[in-house]
Every structure is written in structure tokens, then in C-alpha cells.
XYZ file of C-alpha atoms in Angstrom:
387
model
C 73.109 75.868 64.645
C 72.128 78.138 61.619
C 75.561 78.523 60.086
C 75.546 74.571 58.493
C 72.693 75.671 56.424
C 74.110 78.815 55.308
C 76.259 76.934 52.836
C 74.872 76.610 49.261
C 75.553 73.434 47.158
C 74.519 72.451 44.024
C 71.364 70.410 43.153
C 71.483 67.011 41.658
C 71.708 66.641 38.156
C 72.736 70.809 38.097
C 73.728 72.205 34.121
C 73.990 75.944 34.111
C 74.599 75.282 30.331
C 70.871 73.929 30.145
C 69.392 77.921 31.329
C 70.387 78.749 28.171
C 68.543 76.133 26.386
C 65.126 76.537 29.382
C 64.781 80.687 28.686
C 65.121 80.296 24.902
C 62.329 77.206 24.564
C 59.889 80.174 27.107
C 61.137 83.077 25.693
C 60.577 83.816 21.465
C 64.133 84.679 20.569
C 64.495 88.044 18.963
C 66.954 87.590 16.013
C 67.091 91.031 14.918
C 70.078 92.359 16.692
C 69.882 96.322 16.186
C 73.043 98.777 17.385
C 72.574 99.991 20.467
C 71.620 103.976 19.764
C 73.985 106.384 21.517
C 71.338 109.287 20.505
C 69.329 110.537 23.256
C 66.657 108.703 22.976
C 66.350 106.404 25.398
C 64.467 107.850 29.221
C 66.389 108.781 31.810
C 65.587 106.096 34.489
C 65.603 106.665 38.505
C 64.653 104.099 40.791
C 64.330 104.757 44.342
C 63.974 101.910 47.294
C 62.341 103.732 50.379
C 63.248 102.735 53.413
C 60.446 101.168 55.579
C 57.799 102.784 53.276
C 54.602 101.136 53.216
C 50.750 101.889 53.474
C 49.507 99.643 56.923
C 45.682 100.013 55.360
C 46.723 96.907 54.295
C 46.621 95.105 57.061
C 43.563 95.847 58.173
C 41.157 98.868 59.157
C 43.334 101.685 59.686
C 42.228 105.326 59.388
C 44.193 108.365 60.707
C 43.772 112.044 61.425
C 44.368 112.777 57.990
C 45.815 111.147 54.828
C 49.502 109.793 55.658
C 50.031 109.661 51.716
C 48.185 111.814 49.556
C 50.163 112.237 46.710
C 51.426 108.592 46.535
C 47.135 107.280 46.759
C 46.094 110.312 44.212
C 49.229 109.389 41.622
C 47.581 108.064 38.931
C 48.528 110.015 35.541
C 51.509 108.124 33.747
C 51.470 106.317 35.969
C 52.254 101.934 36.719
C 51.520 101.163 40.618
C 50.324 98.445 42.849
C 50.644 96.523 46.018
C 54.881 94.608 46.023
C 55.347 91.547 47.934
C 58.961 91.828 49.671
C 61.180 88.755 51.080
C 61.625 90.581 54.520
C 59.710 92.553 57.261
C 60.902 95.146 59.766
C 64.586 94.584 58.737
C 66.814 92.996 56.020
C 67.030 95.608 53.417
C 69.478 94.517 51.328
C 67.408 91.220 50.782
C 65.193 93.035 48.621
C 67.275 95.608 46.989
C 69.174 92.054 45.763
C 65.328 91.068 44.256
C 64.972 94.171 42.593
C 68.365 95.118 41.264
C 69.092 90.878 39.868
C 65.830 89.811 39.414
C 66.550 86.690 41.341
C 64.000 85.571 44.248
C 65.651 84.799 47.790
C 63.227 81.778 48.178
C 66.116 79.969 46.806
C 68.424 80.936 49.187
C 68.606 79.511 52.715
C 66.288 80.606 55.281
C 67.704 83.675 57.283
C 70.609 84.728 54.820
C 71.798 87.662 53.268
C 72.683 87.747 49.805
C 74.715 90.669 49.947
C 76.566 89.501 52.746
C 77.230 85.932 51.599
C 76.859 85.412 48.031
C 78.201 88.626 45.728
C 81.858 87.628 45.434
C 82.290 88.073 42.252
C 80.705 90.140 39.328
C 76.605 89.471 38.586
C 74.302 90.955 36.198
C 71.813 93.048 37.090
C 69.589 96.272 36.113
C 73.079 97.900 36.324
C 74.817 95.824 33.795
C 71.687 96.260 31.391
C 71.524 99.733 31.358
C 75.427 100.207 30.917
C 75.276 97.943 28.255
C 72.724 100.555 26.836
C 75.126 103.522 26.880
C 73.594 104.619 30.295
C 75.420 105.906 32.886
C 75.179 104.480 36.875
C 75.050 106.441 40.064
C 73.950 104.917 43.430
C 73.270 107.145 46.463
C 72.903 106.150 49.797
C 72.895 108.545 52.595
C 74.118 106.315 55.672
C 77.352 104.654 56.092
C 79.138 103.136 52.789
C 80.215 99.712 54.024
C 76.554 98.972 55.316
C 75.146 95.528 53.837
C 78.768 95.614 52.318
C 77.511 97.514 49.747
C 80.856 98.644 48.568
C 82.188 95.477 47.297
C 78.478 94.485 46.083
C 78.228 97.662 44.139
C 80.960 97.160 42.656
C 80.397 93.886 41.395
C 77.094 95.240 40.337
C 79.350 97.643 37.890
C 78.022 101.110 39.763
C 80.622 103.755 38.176
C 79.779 106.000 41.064
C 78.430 105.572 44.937
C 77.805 108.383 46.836
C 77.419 107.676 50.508
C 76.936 109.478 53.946
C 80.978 110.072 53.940
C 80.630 111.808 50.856
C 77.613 114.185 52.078
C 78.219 115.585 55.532
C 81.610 115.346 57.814
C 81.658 111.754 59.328
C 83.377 113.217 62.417
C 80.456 114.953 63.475
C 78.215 111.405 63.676
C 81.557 110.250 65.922
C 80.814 113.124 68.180
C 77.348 112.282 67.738
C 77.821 109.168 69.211
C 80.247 109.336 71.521
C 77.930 112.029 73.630
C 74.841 109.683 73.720
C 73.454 109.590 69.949
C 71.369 112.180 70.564
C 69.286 113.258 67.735
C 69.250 116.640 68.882
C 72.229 116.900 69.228
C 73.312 115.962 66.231
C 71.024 118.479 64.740
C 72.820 121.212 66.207
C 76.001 119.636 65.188
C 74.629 119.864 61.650
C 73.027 123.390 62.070
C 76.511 124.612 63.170
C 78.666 122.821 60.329
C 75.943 123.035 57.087
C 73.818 126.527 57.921
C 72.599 126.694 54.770
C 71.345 123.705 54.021
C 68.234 123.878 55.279
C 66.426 120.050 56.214
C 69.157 117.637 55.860
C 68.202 115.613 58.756
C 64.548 114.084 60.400
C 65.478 112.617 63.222
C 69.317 111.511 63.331
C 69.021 110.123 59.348
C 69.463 112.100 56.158
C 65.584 113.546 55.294
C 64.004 111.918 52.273
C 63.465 115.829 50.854
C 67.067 116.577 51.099
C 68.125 113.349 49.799
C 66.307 113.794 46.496
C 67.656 117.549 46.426
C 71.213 115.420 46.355
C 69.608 113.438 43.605
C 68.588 116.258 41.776
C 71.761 118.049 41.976
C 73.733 114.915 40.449
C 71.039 114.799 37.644
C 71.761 118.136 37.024
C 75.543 117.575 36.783
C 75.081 114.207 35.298
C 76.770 113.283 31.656
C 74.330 115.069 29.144
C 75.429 113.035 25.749
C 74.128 109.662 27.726
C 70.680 108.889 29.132
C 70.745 109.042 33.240
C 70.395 105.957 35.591
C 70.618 105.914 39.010
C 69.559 103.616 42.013
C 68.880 105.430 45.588
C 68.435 103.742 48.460
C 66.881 106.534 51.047
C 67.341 106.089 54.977
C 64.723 108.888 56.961
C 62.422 106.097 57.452
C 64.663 103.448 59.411
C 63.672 101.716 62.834
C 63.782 102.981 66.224
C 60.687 105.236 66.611
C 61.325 106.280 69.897
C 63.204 109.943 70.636
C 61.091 112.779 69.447
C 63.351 115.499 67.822
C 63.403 118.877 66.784
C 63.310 118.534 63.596
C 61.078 116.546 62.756
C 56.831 117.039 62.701
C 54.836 113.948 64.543
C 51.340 115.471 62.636
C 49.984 111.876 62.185
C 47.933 109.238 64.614
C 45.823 106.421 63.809
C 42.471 106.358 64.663
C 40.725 103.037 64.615
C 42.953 101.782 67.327
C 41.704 100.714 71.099
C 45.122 103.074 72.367
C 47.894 105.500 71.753
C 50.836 103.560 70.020
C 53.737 105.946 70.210
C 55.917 103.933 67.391
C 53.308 103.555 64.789
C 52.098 107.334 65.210
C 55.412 108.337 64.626
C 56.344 106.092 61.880
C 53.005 107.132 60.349
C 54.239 110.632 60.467
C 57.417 109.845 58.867
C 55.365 108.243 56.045
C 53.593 111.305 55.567
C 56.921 113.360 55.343
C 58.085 111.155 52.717
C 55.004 111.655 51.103
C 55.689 115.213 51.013
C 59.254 114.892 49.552
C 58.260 112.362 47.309
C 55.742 115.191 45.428
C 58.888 117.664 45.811
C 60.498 115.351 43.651
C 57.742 114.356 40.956
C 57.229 118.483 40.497
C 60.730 118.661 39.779
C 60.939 116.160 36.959
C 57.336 117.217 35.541
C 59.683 120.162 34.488
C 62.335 118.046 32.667
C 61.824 118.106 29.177
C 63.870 114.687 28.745
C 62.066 111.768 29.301
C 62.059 110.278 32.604
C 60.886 107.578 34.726
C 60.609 107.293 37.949
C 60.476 103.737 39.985
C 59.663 103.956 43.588
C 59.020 101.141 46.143
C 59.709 100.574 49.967
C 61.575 97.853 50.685
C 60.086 96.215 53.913
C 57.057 96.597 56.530
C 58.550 98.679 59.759
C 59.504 97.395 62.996
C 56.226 98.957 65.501
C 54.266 97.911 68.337
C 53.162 94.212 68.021
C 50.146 94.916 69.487
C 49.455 97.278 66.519
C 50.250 94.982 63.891
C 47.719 92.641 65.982
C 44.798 94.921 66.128
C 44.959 95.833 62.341
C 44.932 91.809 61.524
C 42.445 91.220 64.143
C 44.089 88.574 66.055
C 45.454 87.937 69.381
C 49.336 87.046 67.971
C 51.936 87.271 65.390
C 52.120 82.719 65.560
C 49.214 81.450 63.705
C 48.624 83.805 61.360
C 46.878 82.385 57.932
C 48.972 82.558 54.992
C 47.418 85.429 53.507
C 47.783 87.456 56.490
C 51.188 86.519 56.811
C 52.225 87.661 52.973
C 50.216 91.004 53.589
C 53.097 91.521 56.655
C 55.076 91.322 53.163
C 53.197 94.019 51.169
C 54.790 97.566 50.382
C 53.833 99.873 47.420
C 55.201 100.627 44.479
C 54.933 103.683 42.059
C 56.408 103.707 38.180
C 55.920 107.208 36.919
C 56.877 109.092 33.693
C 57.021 112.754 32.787
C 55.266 111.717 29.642
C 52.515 109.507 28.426
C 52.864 105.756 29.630
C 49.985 103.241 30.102
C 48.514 103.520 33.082
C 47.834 100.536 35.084
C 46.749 99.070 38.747
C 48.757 95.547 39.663
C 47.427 94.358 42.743
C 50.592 91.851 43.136
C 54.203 91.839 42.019
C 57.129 90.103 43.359
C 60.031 92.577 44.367
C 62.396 90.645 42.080
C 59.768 91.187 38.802
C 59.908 94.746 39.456
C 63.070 95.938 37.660
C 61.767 93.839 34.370
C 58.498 95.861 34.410
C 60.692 99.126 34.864
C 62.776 98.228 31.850
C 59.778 97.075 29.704
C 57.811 100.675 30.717
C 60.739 102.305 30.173
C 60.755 101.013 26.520
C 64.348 99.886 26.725
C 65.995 96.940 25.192
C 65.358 94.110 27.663
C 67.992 90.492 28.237
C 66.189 87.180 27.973
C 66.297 87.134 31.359
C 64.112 90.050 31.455
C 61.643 88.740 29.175
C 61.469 85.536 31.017
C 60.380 86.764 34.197
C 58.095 89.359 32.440
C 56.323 86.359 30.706
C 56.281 84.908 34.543
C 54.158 87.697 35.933
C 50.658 86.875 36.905
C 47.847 89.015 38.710
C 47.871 92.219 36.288
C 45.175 93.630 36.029
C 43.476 95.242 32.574
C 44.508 98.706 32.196
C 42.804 101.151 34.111
């Protein structure tokens, strides 16, 4: 019944040659045209989408036995954050990396698709394309499975030089045996333990740990191309769905508080929050050390997929149907964090749009930004004065 609709046709009266003529008659066209400078001055730039990060508080009353994000609520030095408005909740990832890496809003695509799987057939500009055309280099990392969200066509039409996925960091063999004796998490650690001894937290739960994941980010910095500035886009995975199995390795040192019972999915995805919390800080006191300039975008990219009853108690209603609109966008809300290892304007925007986001990196950044960029950064509304 769905698949009719999935089909995209053109609008009446449709002239791509007139978005040309539109941006130019919003946007005041820059006629100097300087070289691009190959010198080193230009900040490295790292953006990271968490997955299934986000602070619940704002659904509702919710207090816990201690902070679930300390660092990320006491970041405020060099510092751009505020509340992000995603197109997706509980699942869909790829929906918003598409926002944030195109600037392009899914509201004009049919209801229900997936850009990445439907659309991307051919080369599209995006952050990736801007940057290269800046002299940056362009590493993605993803620690699950390459072909997920077909990433590794879209990638590549995105112009990624390099995409490192789970095949490239541990022996995909060992998640076949993994699976094939019950996909237990457990298991799998030992499998891990046994192949990688020294490598300390890889995994929380059955996924690649946020804290080892940026050590994997770190070490390709490190190795990275030092005559051009540094760019790379990481998509992390410790935070996924199914909270469910407790594991070894992993700490469940968070519960909510405010709530009528025990809710054994949000406690744990609350703990998981607080873990990436942790790593997050690991990874902020490494590049407070860098003397090259560096920012640092970070944002999750959905809501996650808990008890309903939870979700219910922290909006105060009986059900999930009905909701107002505004308590239906805040099921849309995740944070987002711009930092920089030197002096930046700090500032507090209480909403963004996931597909603004990239814009505002580039323009904090103090890179050279497309039309394109400028347009939607013109189109931004709800910023607050500087803090």
C-alpha cells in the first residue's frame, strides 16, 4: 500500500535552473573569489552523530540517582549547544545523518522513506564535498557493519576518501560465531577478550563502546595527512536499541527517580547515556591538548526505543495518540554540542533543525561556506543572544 507513494515526481511548473536565480535574490552574493589556502590554517573539524543520545528531561520531570550527563550539561566554555529537532524517533538513523551531512529536510520526502536507501544514486553535495573542496581531507568511521543504511554506495557518492567500518576493526568471523551460538553478549565478550587482550573496553554490551570508538578516532587523527586540515564524520553505535540482556561489561549505575516503577529499558539506556558521557569527556581532554585548532560537532541522532509507559509518565498522559504538537516535536528533541579547543562565541540555541546543523558547524568553524550554506544559515530562527 506504501510503496505507490514511495515514488518521487516532479512538481508542476518544476525549474531547477530557477534555485540558482531564488538563493542569489536571499543570499548577498560574495564577488570576491579568494584562492582557497592550502596553509594550515583552516580547524580541523570532527563531527560525531551519537547513536540514540538524548537528555529525556525533556520530556518531562525526570530526575535520577545522579547526573546521567555531567560533562555534556556543565560544557559551556567554547562552546555552541542547544536542544536539535530530528526527523525520526527510536529508529531511522540514516534519516538524519542525510539532514545533517546535505542540509536538505526529509519533510519533502514521502512519509516513511529512507533517503539513503532510495534516493542517493548518484553523486550529491554535501559537508563532504565542501570541505574537500577546501583542501580537507574525509574519513568516516562507523563501528557496525559497512553495508548498513547502504552506506557504502552513499558514502561514496558523498565523496568519503576513506570508511572505516566494523570489518575493518575487529575479525567479522567472531560476530558469525557470535551469532550463530545465540548472540550472546557475553559471549561475544569473551570472544573479544580471547582475540584483542589488549585492548582493553572495545565492547558495552555486544556494540563497539563509545570510549574505544573515539580511541579509533584518535588514532586516525594521529595518523591523519599533516600538510591538510582533518575532517571526519563518525557515526558511533554503543547506544543502539534493545535494552534488555545485562552484560559483563557494561555498568547499569543509573535509575530514574520520579517514576511510579522500575523501568528496566530506560534505567539501562540511562546508564548507557551516562557512559557516553564519560567517553565523550575522554575525548574533549584529548583535543584540549591539540595545539591545532579543532572543532568538535556532536549530536544524537534520534530519541531511543524504551518502555511506552515511560515515555507516558514523563509527558503526563495516558498514550502515545493524541499527543499535542509540541509534545509530539519534543519526542523529536536530541542535543547538540559544537566545541573548540580555542576561543569561539559561546552561545545557547534552544531550537535547530538537524539539517541547519552542518551550516552552523561550517560558519563556527570559520570556513568558506556555498550559497547553499548561507541560505539556510539566513533561514535559522530561535537563536538566542549570546550567553
Amino acid at each position: 500500500c506504501n510503496t505507490k507513494y514511495l515514488y518521487m515526481s516532479e512538481p508542476s511548473n518544476y525549474n531547477p535552473d530557477e534555485i540558482k536565480e531564488y538563493v542569489n535574490s536571499v543570499v548577498s552574493k560574495d564577488d570576491t573569489k579568494p584562492e582557497v589556502d592550502n596553509s594550515y590554517t583552516k580547524p580541523n573539524i570532527i563531527c560525531i552523530m551519537n547513536e540514540s543520545l538524548s537528555d529525556l528531561q525533556v520530556l518531562g520531570n525526570l530526575t535520577t540517582n545522579e547526573d546521567y550527563m555531567p560533562f555534556m550539561h556543565s560544557l559551556t566554555e567554547n562552546t555552541v549547544k542547544g536542544n536539535l529537532y530530528v526527523p525520526v524517533i527510536g529508529a531511522g538513523t540514516s534519516n538524519t545523518e542525510f539532514e545533517f551531512l546535505t542540509g536538505h529536510t526529509t519533510a519533502f520526502l514521502p512519509s516513511g522513506s529512507n533517503a539513503y536507501m532510495l534516493y542517493i544514486k548518484n553523486p550529491i553535495a554535501s559537508l563532504v564535498s565542501t570541505l574537500m573542496a577546501q583542501n580537507y581531507s574525509s574519513a568516516a568511521l562507523h563501528p557496525y557493519y559497512a553495508a548498513g543504511w547502504n552506506r557504502t554506495n552513499v558514502y561514496k557518492y558523498m565523496g568519503f576518501s576513506k570508511f572505516t567500518s566494523l570489518e575493518n576493526i575487529i575479525d567479522i568471523s567472531l560476530m558469525r560465531e557470535y551469532q550463530a551460538n545465540g548472540s550472546d553478549p557475553n559471549y561475544l565478550q569473551q570472544l573479544i577478550e580471547q582475540a584483542y587482550p589488549n585492548e582493553g573496553n572495545m565492547l558495552m554490551r555486544q556494540y563497539i563502546s563509545d570510549s574505544y570508538d573515539y580511541k579509533l578516532l584518535i588514532r586516525d587523527f594521529e595518523q591523519r595527512d599533516k600538510s591538510v586540515p582533518y575532517f571526519a564524520f563518525n557515526v558511533t553505535m554503543q547506544n543502539h536499541g534493545g535494552y534488555t540482556n545485562s552484560c559483563v561489561n557494561f555498568d547499569e549505575s543509573i535509575y530514574a527517580t520520579s517514576v511510579s516503577k522500575d523501568y528496566i529499558k530506560a534505567n539501562k539506556y540511562l546508564s548507557l547515556v551516562k557512559a557516553s558521557d564519560n567517553a565523550f569527556k575522554e575525548l574533549i581532554d584529548y583535543f584540549s591538548t591539540v595545539k591545532e585548532p579543532t572543532v568538535i560537532c556532536m549530536f544524537g541522532d534520534h530519541q531511543p526505543s524504551v518502555e511506552t509507559d515511560f515515555i507516558c509518565e514523563l509527558l503526563g498522559v495516558n498514550s502515545l495518540s493524541g499527543l499535542t504538537a509540541e509534545q509530539e516535536q519534543n519526542r523529536h528533541v536530541t542535543p547538540f554540542i559544537i566545541w573548540a579547543n580555542y576561543d569561539i562565541e559561546e552561545k545557547q540555541i534552544e531550537k535547530l533543525s538537524s539539517n541547519y546543523l552542518s551550516s552552523l558547524v561550517l560558519e563556527t568553524a570559520g570556513v568558506k561556506l556555498t550559497e547553499y550554506n548561507k541560505y539556510l544559515l539566513l533561514s535559522l530562527i530561535h537563536i538566542s543572544e549570546p550567553t
